[in-house]
PDB file as gemmi writes it, atoms N, CA and C in Angstrom:
CRYST1    1.000    1.000    1.000  90.00  90.00  90.00 P 1                      
ATOM      1  N   UNK A   1     136.187  77.416 144.217  1.00  0.00           N  
ATOM      2  CA  UNK A   1     135.533  76.461 143.322  1.00  0.00           C  
ATOM      3  C   UNK A   1     135.650  76.965 141.876  1.00  0.00           C  
ATOM      4  N   UNK A   2     135.459  78.255 141.666  1.00  0.00           N  
ATOM      5  CA  UNK A   2     135.556  78.820 140.315  1.00  0.00           C  
ATOM      6  C   UNK A   2     136.968  78.641 139.766  1.00  0.00           C  
ATOM      7  N   UNK A   3     137.958  78.891 140.616  1.00  0.00           N  
ATOM      8  CA  UNK A   3     139.355  78.739 140.178  1.00  0.00           C  
ATOM      9  C   UNK A   3     139.649  77.269 139.862  1.00  0.00           C  
ATOM     10  N   UNK A   4     139.107  76.385 140.683  1.00  0.00           N  
ATOM     11  CA  UNK A   4     139.303  74.948 140.453  1.00  0.00           C  
ATOM     12  C   UNK A   4     138.678  74.537 139.122  1.00  0.00           C  
ATOM     13  N   UNK A   5     137.475  75.015 138.834  1.00  0.00           N  
ATOM     14  CA  UNK A   5     136.803  74.725 137.563  1.00  0.00           C  
ATOM     15  C   UNK A   5     137.598  75.288 136.383  1.00  0.00           C  
ATOM     16  N   UNK A   6     138.133  76.466 136.574  1.00  0.00           N  
ATOM     17  CA  UNK A   6     138.924  77.112 135.521  1.00  0.00           C  
ATOM     18  C   UNK A   6     140.172  76.273 135.231  1.00  0.00           C  
ATOM     19  N   UNK A   7     140.862  75.832 136.308  1.00  0.00           N  
ATOM     20  CA  UNK A   7     142.046  74.992 136.115  1.00  0.00           C  
ATOM     21  C   UNK A   7     141.682  73.682 135.419  1.00  0.00           C  
ATOM     22  N   UNK A   8     140.537  73.125 135.784  1.00  0.00           N  
ATOM     23  CA  UNK A   8     140.088  71.867 135.186  1.00  0.00           C  
ATOM     24  C   UNK A   8     139.824  72.047 133.685  1.00  0.00           C  
ATOM     25  N   UNK A   9     139.126  73.145 133.327  1.00  0.00           N  
ATOM     26  CA  UNK A   9     138.864  73.430 131.915  1.00  0.00           C  
ATOM     27  C   UNK A   9     140.168  73.634 131.143  1.00  0.00           C  
ATOM     28  N   UNK A  10     141.106  74.365 131.780  1.00  0.00           N  
ATOM     29  CA  UNK A  10     142.396  74.611 131.143  1.00  0.00           C  
ATOM     30  C   UNK A  10     143.150  73.293 130.926  1.00  0.00           C  
ATOM     31  N   UNK A  11     143.138  72.420 131.922  1.00  0.00           N  
ATOM     32  CA  UNK A  11     143.804  71.131 131.809  1.00  0.00           C  
ATOM     33  C   UNK A  11     143.157  70.280 130.715  1.00  0.00           C  
ATOM     34  N   UNK A  12     141.824  70.282 130.669  1.00  0.00           N  
ATOM     35  CA  UNK A  12     141.107  69.543 129.616  1.00  0.00           C  
ATOM     36  C   UNK A  12     141.458  70.085 128.225  1.00  0.00           C  
ATOM     37  N   UNK A  13     141.530  71.409 128.124  1.00  0.00           N  
ATOM     38  CA  UNK A  13     141.875  72.029 126.840  1.00  0.00           C  
ATOM     39  C   UNK A  13     143.285  71.620 126.424  1.00  0.00           C  
ATOM     40  N   UNK A  14     144.218  71.620 127.386  1.00  0.00           N  
ATOM     41  CA  UNK A  14     145.598  71.232 127.089  1.00  0.00           C  
ATOM     42  C   UNK A  14     145.650  69.766 126.667  1.00  0.00           C  
ATOM     43  N   UNK A  15     144.946  68.897 127.372  1.00  0.00           N  
ATOM     44  CA  UNK A  15     144.918  67.482 127.034  1.00  0.00           C  
ATOM     45  C   UNK A  15     144.326  67.256 125.643  1.00  0.00           C  
ATOM     46  N   UNK A  16     143.259  67.977 125.323  1.00  0.00           N  
ATOM     47  CA  UNK A  16     142.647  67.877 123.984  1.00  0.00           C  
ATOM     48  C   UNK A  16     143.615  68.344 122.904  1.00  0.00           C  
ATOM     49  N   UNK A  17     144.328  69.436 123.187  1.00  0.00           N  
ATOM     50  CA  UNK A  17     145.290  69.931 122.203  1.00  0.00           C  
ATOM     51  C   UNK A  17     146.450  68.958 122.023  1.00  0.00           C  
ATOM     52  N   UNK A  18     146.917  68.362 123.119  1.00  0.00           N  
ATOM     53  CA  UNK A  18     147.994  67.371 123.017  1.00  0.00           C  
ATOM     54  C   UNK A  18     147.534  66.155 122.208  1.00  0.00           C  
ATOM     55  N   UNK A  19     146.301  65.750 122.412  1.00  0.00           N  
ATOM     56  CA  UNK A  19     145.743  64.626 121.642  1.00  0.00           C  
ATOM     57  C   UNK A  19     145.650  64.990 120.161  1.00  0.00           C  
ATOM     58  N   UNK A  20     145.202  66.215 119.886  1.00  0.00           N  
ATOM     59  CA  UNK A  20     145.128  66.677 118.497  1.00  0.00           C  
ATOM     60  C   UNK A  20     146.513  66.686 117.840  1.00  0.00           C  
ATOM     61  N   UNK A  21     147.521  67.165 118.582  1.00  0.00           N  
ATOM     62  CA  UNK A  21     148.886  67.191 118.053  1.00  0.00           C  
ATOM     63  C   UNK A  21     149.361  65.778 117.752  1.00  0.00           C  
ATOM     64  N   UNK A  22     149.105  64.850 118.659  1.00  0.00           N  
ATOM     65  CA  UNK A  22     149.495  63.456 118.460  1.00  0.00           C  
ATOM     66  C   UNK A  22     148.806  62.874 117.225  1.00  0.00           C  
ATOM     67  N   UNK A  23     147.505  63.116 117.077  1.00  0.00           N  
ATOM     68  CA  UNK A  23     146.759  62.629 115.912  1.00  0.00           C  
ATOM     69  C   UNK A  23     147.289  63.234 114.617  1.00  0.00           C  
ATOM     70  N   UNK A  24     147.612  64.518 114.648  1.00  0.00           N  
ATOM     71  CA  UNK A  24     148.132  65.179 113.450  1.00  0.00           C  
ATOM     72  C   UNK A  24     149.522  64.659 113.096  1.00  0.00           C  
ATOM     73  N   UNK A  25     150.347  64.354 114.107  1.00  0.00           N  
ATOM     74  CA  UNK A  25     151.662  63.792 113.831  1.00  0.00           C  
ATOM     75  C   UNK A  25     151.529  62.408 113.203  1.00  0.00           C  
ATOM     76  N   UNK A  26     150.604  61.614 113.695  1.00  0.00           N  
ATOM     77  CA  UNK A  26     150.351  60.289 113.127  1.00  0.00           C  
ATOM     78  C   UNK A  26     149.870  60.423 111.686  1.00  0.00           C  
ATOM     79  N   UNK A  27     148.958  61.356 111.466  1.00  0.00           N  
ATOM     80  CA  UNK A  27     148.440  61.583 110.118  1.00  0.00           C  
ATOM     81  C   UNK A  27     149.559  62.059 109.184  1.00  0.00           C  
ATOM     82  N   UNK A  28     150.425  62.928 109.699  1.00  0.00           N  
ATOM     83  CA  UNK A  28     151.544  63.432 108.901  1.00  0.00           C  
ATOM     84  C   UNK A  28     152.461  62.287 108.475  1.00  0.00           C  
ATOM     85  N   UNK A  29     152.798  61.398 109.391  1.00  0.00           N  
ATOM     86  CA  UNK A  29     153.647  60.252 109.075  1.00  0.00           C  
ATOM     87  C   UNK A  29     152.979  59.347 108.038  1.00  0.00           C  
ATOM     88  N   UNK A  30     151.690  59.150 108.212  1.00  0.00           N  
ATOM     89  CA  UNK A  30     150.946  58.328 107.260  1.00  0.00           C  
ATOM     90  C   UNK A  30     150.971  58.957 105.866  1.00  0.00           C  
ATOM     91  N   UNK A  31     150.784  60.252 105.809  1.00  0.00           N  
ATOM     92  CA  UNK A  31     150.813  60.959 104.522  1.00  0.00           C  
ATOM     93  C   UNK A  31     152.209  60.935 103.900  1.00  0.00           C  
ATOM     94  N   UNK A  32     153.244  61.017 104.734  1.00  0.00           N  
ATOM     95  CA  UNK A  32     154.609  60.927 104.220  1.00  0.00           C  
ATOM     96  C   UNK A  32     154.852  59.565 103.581  1.00  0.00           C  
ATOM     97  N   UNK A  33     154.400  58.504 104.257  1.00  0.00           N  
ATOM     98  CA  UNK A  33     154.560  57.159 103.705  1.00  0.00           C  
ATOM     99  C   UNK A  33     153.798  57.022 102.394  1.00  0.00           C  
ATOM    100  N   UNK A  34     152.582  57.545 102.378  1.00  0.00           N  
ATOM    101  CA  UNK A  34     151.760  57.479 101.166  1.00  0.00           C  
ATOM    102  C   UNK A  34     152.427  58.240 100.021  1.00  0.00           C  
ATOM    103  N   UNK A  35     152.965  59.404 100.338  1.00  0.00           N  
ATOM    104  CA  UNK A  35     153.650  60.204  99.324  1.00  0.00           C  
ATOM    105  C   UNK A  35     154.863  59.460  98.777  1.00  0.00           C  
ATOM    106  N   UNK A  36     155.598  58.832  99.683  1.00  0.00           N  
ATOM    107  CA  UNK A  36     156.767  58.055  99.270  1.00  0.00           C  
ATOM    108  C   UNK A  36     156.362  56.900  98.356  1.00  0.00           C  
ATOM    109  N   UNK A  37     155.295  56.221  98.703  1.00  0.00           N  
ATOM    110  CA  UNK A  37     154.806  55.118  97.866  1.00  0.00           C  
ATOM    111  C   UNK A  37     154.386  55.625  96.496  1.00  0.00           C  
ATOM    112  N   UNK A  38     153.706  56.762  96.472  1.00  0.00           N  
ATOM    113  CA  UNK A  38     153.280  57.333  95.190  1.00  0.00           C  
ATOM    114  C   UNK A  38     154.485  57.761  94.350  1.00  0.00           C  
ATOM    115  N   UNK A  39     155.482  58.321  94.998  1.00  0.00           N  
ATOM    116  CA  UNK A  39     156.687  58.729  94.271  1.00  0.00           C  
ATOM    117  C   UNK A  39     157.382  57.529  93.654  1.00  0.00           C  
ATOM    118  N   UNK A  40     157.480  56.443  94.422  1.00  0.00           N  
ATOM    119  CA  UNK A  40     158.094  55.224  93.881  1.00  0.00           C  
ATOM    120  C   UNK A  40     157.270  54.671  92.726  1.00  0.00           C  
ATOM    121  N   UNK A  41     155.961  54.717  92.877  1.00  0.00           N  
ATOM    122  CA  UNK A  41     155.080  54.226  91.826  1.00  0.00           C  
ATOM    123  C   UNK A  41     155.240  55.067  90.554  1.00  0.00           C  
ATOM    124  N   UNK A  42     155.324  56.362  90.711  1.00  0.00           N  
ATOM    125  CA  UNK A  42     155.502  57.255  89.563  1.00  0.00           C  
ATOM    126  C   UNK A  42     156.843  56.993  88.903  1.00  0.00           C  
ATOM    127  N   UNK A  43     157.879  56.781  89.703  1.00  0.00           N  
ATOM    128  CA  UNK A  43     159.205  56.482  89.137  1.00  0.00           C  
ATOM    129  C   UNK A  43     159.178  55.191  88.334  1.00  0.00           C  
ATOM    130  N   UNK A  44     158.506  54.174  88.869  1.00  0.00           N  
ATOM    131  CA  UNK A  44     158.400  52.907  88.135  1.00  0.00           C  
ATOM    132  C   UNK A  44     157.640  53.096  86.832  1.00  0.00           C  
ATOM    133  N   UNK A  45     156.557  53.862  86.876  1.00  0.00           N  
ATOM    134  CA  UNK A  45     155.766  54.117  85.670  1.00  0.00           C  
ATOM    135  C   UNK A  45     156.588  54.887  84.633  1.00  0.00           C  
ATOM    136  N   UNK A  46     157.361  55.863  85.081  1.00  0.00           N  
ATOM    137  CA  UNK A  46     158.208  56.618  84.160  1.00  0.00           C  
ATOM    138  C   UNK A  46     159.239  55.714  83.516  1.00  0.00           C  
ATOM    139  N   UNK A  47     159.825  54.818  84.327  1.00  0.00           N  
ATOM    140  CA  UNK A  47     160.817  53.895  83.784  1.00  0.00           C  
ATOM    141  C   UNK A  47     160.187  52.964  82.760  1.00  0.00           C  
ATOM    142  N   UNK A  48     158.989  52.455  83.066  1.00  0.00           N  
ATOM    143  CA  UNK A  48     158.289  51.587  82.122  1.00  0.00           C  
ATOM    144  C   UNK A  48     157.966  52.342  80.837  1.00  0.00           C  
ATOM    145  N   UNK A  49     157.548  53.589  80.969  1.00  0.00           N  
ATOM    146  CA  UNK A  49     157.232  54.399  79.793  1.00  0.00           C  
ATOM    147  C   UNK A  49     158.479  54.641  78.958  1.00  0.00           C  
ATOM    148  N   UNK A  50     159.599  54.940  79.618  1.00  0.00           N  
ATOM    149  CA  UNK A  50     160.855  55.137  78.881  1.00  0.00           C  
ATOM    150  C   UNK A  50     161.269  53.858  78.163  1.00  0.00           C  
ATOM    151  N   UNK A  51     161.132  52.723  78.834  1.00  0.00           N  
ATOM    152  CA  UNK A  51     161.467  51.447  78.199  1.00  0.00           C  
ATOM    153  C   UNK A  51     160.575  51.186  76.987  1.00  0.00           C  
ATOM    154  N   UNK A  52     159.280  51.456  77.145  1.00  0.00           N  
ATOM    155  CA  UNK A  52     158.346  51.276  76.035  1.00  0.00           C  
ATOM    156  C   UNK A  52     158.690  52.213  74.881  1.00  0.00           C  
ATOM    157  N   UNK A  53     159.003  53.439  75.202  1.00  0.00           N  
ATOM    158  CA  UNK A  53     159.371  54.441  74.205  1.00  0.00           C  
ATOM    159  C   UNK A  53     160.586  53.968  73.405  1.00  0.00           C  
ATOM    160  N   UNK A  54     161.622  53.509  74.130  1.00  0.00           N  
ATOM    161  CA  UNK A  54     162.826  53.004  73.454  1.00  0.00           C  
ATOM    162  C   UNK A  54     162.515  51.775  72.603  1.00  0.00           C  
ATOM    163  N   UNK A  55     161.682  50.899  73.138  1.00  0.00           N  
ATOM    164  CA  UNK A  55     161.326  49.690  72.397  1.00  0.00           C  
ATOM    165  C   UNK A  55     160.592  50.035  71.103  1.00  0.00           C  
ATOM    166  N   UNK A  56     159.662  50.969  71.210  1.00  0.00           N  
ATOM    167  CA  UNK A  56     158.903  51.381  70.014  1.00  0.00           C  
ATOM    168  C   UNK A  56     159.839  51.980  68.981  1.00  0.00           C  
ATOM    169  N   UNK A  57     160.719  52.899  69.414  1.00  0.00           N  
ATOM    170  CA  UNK A  57     161.618  53.532  68.461  1.00  0.00           C  
ATOM    171  C   UNK A  57     162.638  52.544  67.886  1.00  0.00           C  
ATOM    172  N   UNK A  58     162.991  51.521  68.638  1.00  0.00           N  
ATOM    173  CA  UNK A  58     163.943  50.540  68.096  1.00  0.00           C  
ATOM    174  C   UNK A  58     163.313  49.730  66.974  1.00  0.00           C  
ATOM    175  N   UNK A  59     161.991  49.672  66.937  1.00  0.00           N  
ATOM    176  CA  UNK A  59     161.299  48.895  65.900  1.00  0.00           C  
ATOM    177  C   UNK A  59     160.831  49.746  64.716  1.00  0.00           C  
ATOM    178  N   UNK A  60     160.809  51.052  64.879  1.00  0.00           N  
ATOM    179  CA  UNK A  60     160.319  51.936  63.810  1.00  0.00           C  
ATOM    180  C   UNK A  60     161.355  52.095  62.701  1.00  0.00           C  
ATOM    181  N   UNK A  61     160.853  52.161  61.476  1.00  0.00           N  
ATOM    182  CA  UNK A  61     161.701  52.383  60.301  1.00  0.00           C  
ATOM    183  C   UNK A  61     161.045  53.434  59.414  1.00  0.00           C  
ATOM    184  N   UNK A  62     161.879  54.216  58.732  1.00  0.00           N  
ATOM    185  CA  UNK A  62     161.339  55.207  57.796  1.00  0.00           C  
ATOM    186  C   UNK A  62     161.028  54.522  56.462  1.00  0.00           C  
ATOM    187  N   UNK A  63     160.689  55.313  55.448  1.00  0.00           N  
ATOM    188  CA  UNK A  63     160.304  54.771  54.140  1.00  0.00           C  
ATOM    189  C   UNK A  63     161.427  53.973  53.472  1.00  0.00           C  
ATOM    190  N   UNK A  64     162.672  54.318  53.782  1.00  0.00           N  
ATOM    191  CA  UNK A  64     163.810  53.610  53.191  1.00  0.00           C  
ATOM    192  C   UNK A  64     164.288  52.443  54.057  1.00  0.00           C  
ATOM    193  N   UNK A  65     163.586  52.174  55.163  1.00  0.00           N  
ATOM    194  CA  UNK A  65     163.951  51.060  56.027  1.00  0.00           C  
ATOM    195  C   UNK A  65     165.000  51.383  57.069  1.00  0.00           C  
ATOM    196  N   UNK A  66     165.361  52.662  57.188  1.00  0.00           N  
ATOM    197  CA  UNK A  66     166.344  53.069  58.196  1.00  0.00           C  
ATOM    198  C   UNK A  66     165.648  53.289  59.536  1.00  0.00           C  
ATOM    199  N   UNK A  67     166.348  53.059  60.655  1.00  0.00           N  
ATOM    200  CA  UNK A  67     165.740  53.305  61.971  1.00  0.00           C  
ATOM    201  C   UNK A  67     165.383  54.785  62.141  1.00  0.00           C  
ATOM    202  N   UNK A  68     164.261  55.029  62.815  1.00  0.00           N  
ATOM    203  CA  UNK A  68     163.826  56.399  63.090  1.00  0.00           C  
ATOM    204  C   UNK A  68     164.611  56.902  64.296  1.00  0.00           C  
ATOM    205  N   UNK A  69     165.166  58.102  64.180  1.00  0.00           N  
ATOM    206  CA  UNK A  69     165.973  58.680  65.249  1.00  0.00           C  
ATOM    207  C   UNK A  69     165.065  59.244  66.357  1.00  0.00           C  
ATOM    208  N   UNK A  70     165.111  58.680  67.579  1.00  0.00           N  
ATOM    209  CA  UNK A  70     164.249  59.173  68.655  1.00  0.00           C  
ATOM    210  C   UNK A  70     164.619  60.580  69.121  1.00  0.00           C  
ATOM    211  N   UNK A  71     165.798  61.062  68.738  1.00  0.00           N  
ATOM    212  CA  UNK A  71     166.182  62.428  69.092  1.00  0.00           C  
ATOM    213  C   UNK A  71     165.470  63.456  68.209  1.00  0.00           C  
ATOM    214  N   UNK A  72     164.954  63.008  67.072  1.00  0.00           N  
ATOM    215  CA  UNK A  72     164.321  63.920  66.132  1.00  0.00           C  
ATOM    216  C   UNK A  72     162.802  63.811  66.101  1.00  0.00           C  
ATOM    217  N   UNK A  73     162.258  62.745  66.704  1.00  0.00           N  
ATOM    218  CA  UNK A  73     160.818  62.509  66.646  1.00  0.00           C  
ATOM    219  C   UNK A  73     160.250  62.211  68.034  1.00  0.00           C  
ATOM    220  N   UNK A  74     158.963  62.442  68.174  1.00  0.00           N  
ATOM    221  CA  UNK A  74     158.254  62.083  69.400  1.00  0.00           C  
ATOM    222  C   UNK A  74     157.015  61.276  69.038  1.00  0.00           C  
ATOM    223  N   UNK A  75     156.554  60.500  69.987  1.00  0.00           N  
ATOM    224  CA  UNK A  75     155.319  59.746  69.808  1.00  0.00           C  
ATOM    225  C   UNK A  75     154.200  60.584  70.395  1.00  0.00           C  
ATOM    226  N   UNK A  76     153.156  60.782  69.615  1.00  0.00           N  
ATOM    227  CA  UNK A  76     152.022  61.583  70.067  1.00  0.00           C  
ATOM    228  C   UNK A  76     150.764  60.720  70.004  1.00  0.00           C  
ATOM    229  N   UNK A  77     150.025  60.675  71.112  1.00  0.00           N  
ATOM    230  CA  UNK A  77     148.765  59.932  71.164  1.00  0.00           C  
ATOM    231  C   UNK A  77     147.618  60.935  71.197  1.00  0.00           C  
ATOM    232  N   UNK A  78     146.696  60.797  70.275  1.00  0.00           N  
ATOM    233  CA  UNK A  78     145.549  61.702  70.239  1.00  0.00           C  
ATOM    234  C   UNK A  78     144.484  61.216  71.209  1.00  0.00           C  
ATOM    235  N   UNK A  79     143.503  62.048  71.463  1.00  0.00           N  
ATOM    236  CA  UNK A  79     142.422  61.690  72.383  1.00  0.00           C  
ATOM    237  C   UNK A  79     141.542  60.577  71.817  1.00  0.00           C  
ATOM    238  N   UNK A  80     141.570  60.393  70.488  1.00  0.00           N  
ATOM    239  CA  UNK A  80     140.782  59.321  69.867  1.00  0.00           C  
ATOM    240  C   UNK A  80     141.508  57.979  69.906  1.00  0.00           C  
ATOM    241  N   UNK A  81     142.777  57.976  70.360  1.00  0.00           N  
ATOM    242  CA  UNK A  81     143.539  56.738  70.432  1.00  0.00           C  
ATOM    243  C   UNK A  81     144.504  56.549  69.281  1.00  0.00           C  
ATOM    244  N   UNK A  82     144.561  57.492  68.357  1.00  0.00           N  
ATOM    245  CA  UNK A  82     145.504  57.404  67.242  1.00  0.00           C  
ATOM    246  C   UNK A  82     146.913  57.749  67.734  1.00  0.00           C  
ATOM    247  N   UNK A  83     147.909  57.108  67.144  1.00  0.00           N  
ATOM    248  CA  UNK A  83     149.298  57.343  67.525  1.00  0.00           C  
ATOM    249  C   UNK A  83     150.045  57.871  66.309  1.00  0.00           C  
ATOM    250  N   UNK A  84     150.806  58.955  66.524  1.00  0.00           N  
ATOM    251  CA  UNK A  84     151.547  59.598  65.448  1.00  0.00           C  
ATOM    252  C   UNK A  84     153.003  59.744  65.847  1.00  0.00           C  
ATOM    253  N   UNK A  85     153.881  59.696  64.861  1.00  0.00           N  
ATOM    254  CA  UNK A  85     155.292  60.013  65.043  1.00  0.00           C  
ATOM    255  C   UNK A  85     155.472  61.402  64.434  1.00  0.00           C  
ATOM    256  N   UNK A  86     155.841  62.364  65.272  1.00  0.00           N  
ATOM    257  CA  UNK A  86     155.905  63.758  64.836  1.00  0.00           C  
ATOM    258  C   UNK A  86     157.316  64.292  65.050  1.00  0.00           C  
ATOM    259  N   UNK A  87     157.835  65.083  64.098  1.00  0.00           N  
ATOM    260  CA  UNK A  87     159.142  65.710  64.316  1.00  0.00           C  
ATOM    261  C   UNK A  87     159.108  66.612  65.553  1.00  0.00           C  
ATOM    262  N   UNK A  88     160.160  66.561  66.342  1.00  0.00           N  
ATOM    263  CA  UNK A  88     160.212  67.320  67.592  1.00  0.00           C  
ATOM    264  C   UNK A  88     160.074  68.823  67.373  1.00  0.00           C  
ATOM    265  N   UNK A  89     160.652  69.334  66.316  1.00  0.00           N  
ATOM    266  CA  UNK A  89     160.607  70.784  66.101  1.00  0.00           C  
ATOM    267  C   UNK A  89     159.167  71.284  65.912  1.00  0.00           C  
ATOM    268  N   UNK A  90     158.261  70.423  65.505  1.00  0.00           N  
ATOM    269  CA  UNK A  90     156.860  70.830  65.362  1.00  0.00           C  
ATOM    270  C   UNK A  90     156.116  70.772  66.685  1.00  0.00           C  
ATOM    271  N   UNK A  91     156.588  69.983  67.617  1.00  0.00           N  
ATOM    272  CA  UNK A  91     155.879  69.757  68.878  1.00  0.00           C  
ATOM    273  C   UNK A  91     156.349  70.688  69.973  1.00  0.00           C  
ATOM    274  N   UNK A  92     157.619  71.064  69.991  1.00  0.00           N  
ATOM    275  CA  UNK A  92     158.183  71.837  71.091  1.00  0.00           C  
ATOM    276  C   UNK A  92     157.426  73.129  71.359  1.00  0.00           C  
ATOM    277  N   UNK A  93     157.076  73.860  70.312  1.00  0.00           N  
ATOM    278  CA  UNK A  93     156.400  75.137  70.507  1.00  0.00           C  
ATOM    279  C   UNK A  93     155.014  74.943  71.121  1.00  0.00           C  
ATOM    280  N   UNK A  94     154.373  73.809  70.840  1.00  0.00           N  
ATOM    281  CA  UNK A  94     153.050  73.544  71.400  1.00  0.00           C  
ATOM    282  C   UNK A  94     153.137  73.082  72.843  1.00  0.00           C  
ATOM    283  N   UNK A  95     154.212  72.404  73.237  1.00  0.00           N  
ATOM    284  CA  UNK A  95     154.307  71.819  74.571  1.00  0.00           C  
ATOM    285  C   UNK A  95     154.903  72.765  75.601  1.00  0.00           C  
ATOM    286  N   UNK A  96     155.549  73.829  75.206  1.00  0.00           N  
ATOM    287  CA  UNK A  96     156.195  74.710  76.165  1.00  0.00           C  
ATOM    288  C   UNK A  96     155.254  75.226  77.245  1.00  0.00           C  
ATOM    289  N   UNK A  97     154.052  75.723  76.901  1.00  0.00           N  
ATOM    290  CA  UNK A  97     153.178  76.215  77.971  1.00  0.00           C  
ATOM    291  C   UNK A  97     152.830  75.116  78.980  1.00  0.00           C  
ATOM    292  N   UNK A  98     152.618  73.877  78.530  1.00  0.00           N  
ATOM    293  CA  UNK A  98     152.298  72.789  79.437  1.00  0.00           C  
ATOM    294  C   UNK A  98     153.469  72.511  80.363  1.00  0.00           C  
ATOM    295  N   UNK A  99     154.687  72.497  79.821  1.00  0.00           N  
ATOM    296  CA  UNK A  99     155.866  72.225  80.639  1.00  0.00           C  
ATOM    297  C   UNK A  99     156.070  73.318  81.680  1.00  0.00           C  
ATOM    298  N   UNK A 100     155.821  74.571  81.297  1.00  0.00           N  
ATOM    299  CA  UNK A 100     155.960  75.672  82.238  1.00  0.00           C  
ATOM    300  C   UNK A 100     154.937  75.544  83.359  1.00  0.00           C  
ATOM    301  N   UNK A 101     153.700  75.154  83.016  1.00  0.00           N  
ATOM    302  CA  UNK A 101     152.668  74.956  84.033  1.00  0.00           C  
ATOM    303  C   UNK A 101     153.062  73.852  84.992  1.00  0.00           C  
ATOM    304  N   UNK A 102     153.593  72.742  84.449  1.00  0.00           N  
ATOM    305  CA  UNK A 102     154.010  71.622  85.285  1.00  0.00           C  
ATOM    306  C   UNK A 102     155.126  72.047  86.226  1.00  0.00           C  
ATOM    307  N   UNK A 103     156.095  72.837  85.725  1.00  0.00           N  
ATOM    308  CA  UNK A 103     157.199  73.276  86.555  1.00  0.00           C  
ATOM    309  C   UNK A 103     156.713  74.194  87.665  1.00  0.00           C  
ATOM    310  N   UNK A 104     155.763  75.069  87.361  1.00  0.00           N  
ATOM    311  CA  UNK A 104     155.216  75.968  88.390  1.00  0.00           C  
ATOM    312  C   UNK A 104     154.454  75.180  89.441  1.00  0.00           C  
ATOM    313  N   UNK A 105     153.714  74.135  89.021  1.00  0.00           N  
ATOM    314  CA  UNK A 105     152.963  73.323  89.968  1.00  0.00           C  
ATOM    315  C   UNK A 105     153.896  72.550  90.886  1.00  0.00           C  
ATOM    316  N   UNK A 106     155.052  72.103  90.380  1.00  0.00           N  
ATOM    317  CA  UNK A 106     155.997  71.342  91.192  1.00  0.00           C  
ATOM    318  C   UNK A 106     156.664  72.211  92.232  1.00  0.00           C  
ATOM    319  N   UNK A 107     156.797  73.521  91.966  1.00  0.00           N  
ATOM    320  CA  UNK A 107     157.433  74.419  92.914  1.00  0.00           C  
ATOM    321  C   UNK A 107     156.441  74.754  93.984  1.00  0.00           C  
TER     322      UNK A 107                                                      
END                                                                             
């Protein structure tokens, strides 16, 4: 009787573990789909942002009425909602630590 009870407990434990594995596989697939959806959403947002960026720079003019070169300037939004056009050489040194952090987080 003791051996029979032991086998029964072992079988129940195996069945519970198999159920857990099945649930985790389902959850994993669900998370993969969610991740894929988020990645697509982020890609669309990046594309929209790039389009907006190009559109803004196509309309900007300097004091002499010449188009502003997007290779030399960046758009900066402050926390108060103000928007500035800043030369890239002034911004790069400030943004490097943030970019390095982002790259480390992605790895």
